Amino acid sequence: MFTTRPEITGTFGVVSTTHWLASAVGMAILERGGNAFDAAVAAGMTLQVAEPHMNGPGGDLPAVLYRADIGNAQVLCGQGTAPAGATIAHYRGLGLDIVPGTGFLAAVIPGAFDGWMLMLRDHGTMTLRQVLEPALGYARNGVPLVQRVCDTIGQVRDMFADEWSSSAKVFLPGGDVPTPGRLFANPDLAATWTRLLDEAEAAGGDRVRQIEAARDAFYRGFVAEAIDRFCRTEAMDSSGRRHAGVLTGDDMAGWQAHYDEPLTYDFHGH
């Protein structure tokens, strides 16, 4: 059967992602002695830099995991819930009959980071620095942008330029839409990850303790404080009006990624 992509086979390991850099990072982790979960975390964090139109620190992480030594599947829920203040009454009080699709009012608790950290803690073998350093390097030094990233930025260029100035600072270098192949760096993200690593390693040399310290810094420390502060401002959304957010540091502090038992169904012995 004809296919546009070759069948992937391997006797040592295979990594497949939606971006070649993330796949290369995952394979490098395997070659350095990491397991599949170490590779998944490293690749996932790299995608936050290489595909900012699809991934990011504010996103989520639903994952289905399978370990041969355990022999059963697990569902990892890295999907943050809605903030406590995101009530029907609040939105109706703002004169809205639907949650705007963009802007602060649509924001849920960012679950991706805690999801990746839970996976690394429970199933990985490497330290946070080992799996994060490749992504950190790309955030600091840049990745070549693919066409779809540039197209997505182009669709929201006016909103960034006119209203979302902090986004324009990152995604409109020189005030214009970047061209495909141009190196794109995210120094603010690199600085955030660097500080997370510093705070994690300040907790001592134990791998699990470092991961827990990073989770704490993100959801109860300086990252949560910055998100809380930013959400108190007003920003234009798809309602055509400016609104402040309802996501708070307390929302973030009260949430953690967790595991769910996968739903199963027996069908004729399968």
mmCIF file with all atom_site columns, C-alpha atoms in Angstrom, residues 113 195-196 199-200 211-225:
data_model
loop_
_atom_site.group_PDB
_atom_site.id
_atom_site.type_symbol
_atom_site.label_atom_id
_atom_site.label_alt_id
_atom_site.label_comp_id
_atom_site.label_asym_id
_atom_site.label_entity_id
_atom_site.label_seq_id
_atom_site.pdbx_PDB_ins_code
_atom_site.Cartn_x
_atom_site.Cartn_y
_atom_site.Cartn_z
_atom_site.occupancy
_atom_site.B_iso_or_equiv
_atom_site.pdbx_formal_charge
_atom_site.auth_seq_id
_atom_site.auth_comp_id
_atom_site.auth_asym_id
_atom_site.auth_atom_id
_atom_site.pdbx_PDB_model_num
ATOM 1  C CA . PHE A 1 113 ? 4.001  21.430 32.891 1.00 0.00 ? 113 PHE A CA 1
ATOM 2  C CA . ARG A 1 195 ? 14.968 29.880 37.006 1.00 0.00 ? 195 ARG A CA 1
ATOM 3  C CA . LEU A 1 196 ? 12.872 26.723 37.416 1.00 0.00 ? 196 LEU A CA 1
ATOM 4  C CA . GLU A 1 199 ? 15.070 26.521 42.155 1.00 0.00 ? 199 GLU A CA 1
ATOM 5  C CA . ALA A 1 200 ? 14.770 22.795 41.522 1.00 0.00 ? 200 ALA A CA 1
ATOM 6  C CA . ILE A 1 211 ? 11.056 17.675 40.214 1.00 0.00 ? 211 ILE A CA 1
ATOM 7  C CA . GLU A 1 212 ? 8.761  18.452 43.148 1.00 0.00 ? 212 GLU A CA 1
ATOM 8  C CA . ALA A 1 213 ? 10.542 21.767 43.706 1.00 0.00 ? 213 ALA A CA 1
ATOM 9  C CA . ALA A 1 214 ? 9.999  22.687 40.052 1.00 0.00 ? 214 ALA A CA 1
ATOM 10 C CA . ARG A 1 215 ? 6.301  21.827 40.299 1.00 0.00 ? 215 ARG A CA 1
ATOM 11 C CA . ASP A 1 216 ? 6.055  23.991 43.402 1.00 0.00 ? 216 ASP A CA 1
ATOM 12 C CA . ALA A 1 217 ? 7.828  26.914 41.735 1.00 0.00 ? 217 ALA A CA 1
ATOM 13 C CA . PHE A 1 218 ? 5.461  26.737 38.768 1.00 0.00 ? 218 PHE A CA 1
ATOM 14 C CA . TYR A 1 219 ? 2.151  26.326 40.580 1.00 0.00 ? 219 TYR A CA 1
ATOM 15 C CA . ARG A 1 220 ? 2.800  27.997 43.917 1.00 0.00 ? 220 ARG A CA 1
ATOM 16 C CA . GLY A 1 221 ? 5.870  30.101 43.240 1.00 0.00 ? 221 GLY A CA 1
ATOM 17 C CA . PHE A 1 222 ? 7.125  32.744 40.843 1.00 0.00 ? 222 PHE A CA 1
ATOM 18 C CA . VAL A 1 223 ? 5.333  31.424 37.732 1.00 0.00 ? 223 VAL A CA 1
ATOM 19 C CA . ALA A 1 224 ? 1.936  31.362 39.441 1.00 0.00 ? 224 ALA A CA 1
ATOM 20 C CA . GLU A 1 225 ? 2.575  34.834 40.844 1.00 0.00 ? 225 GLU A CA 1
#
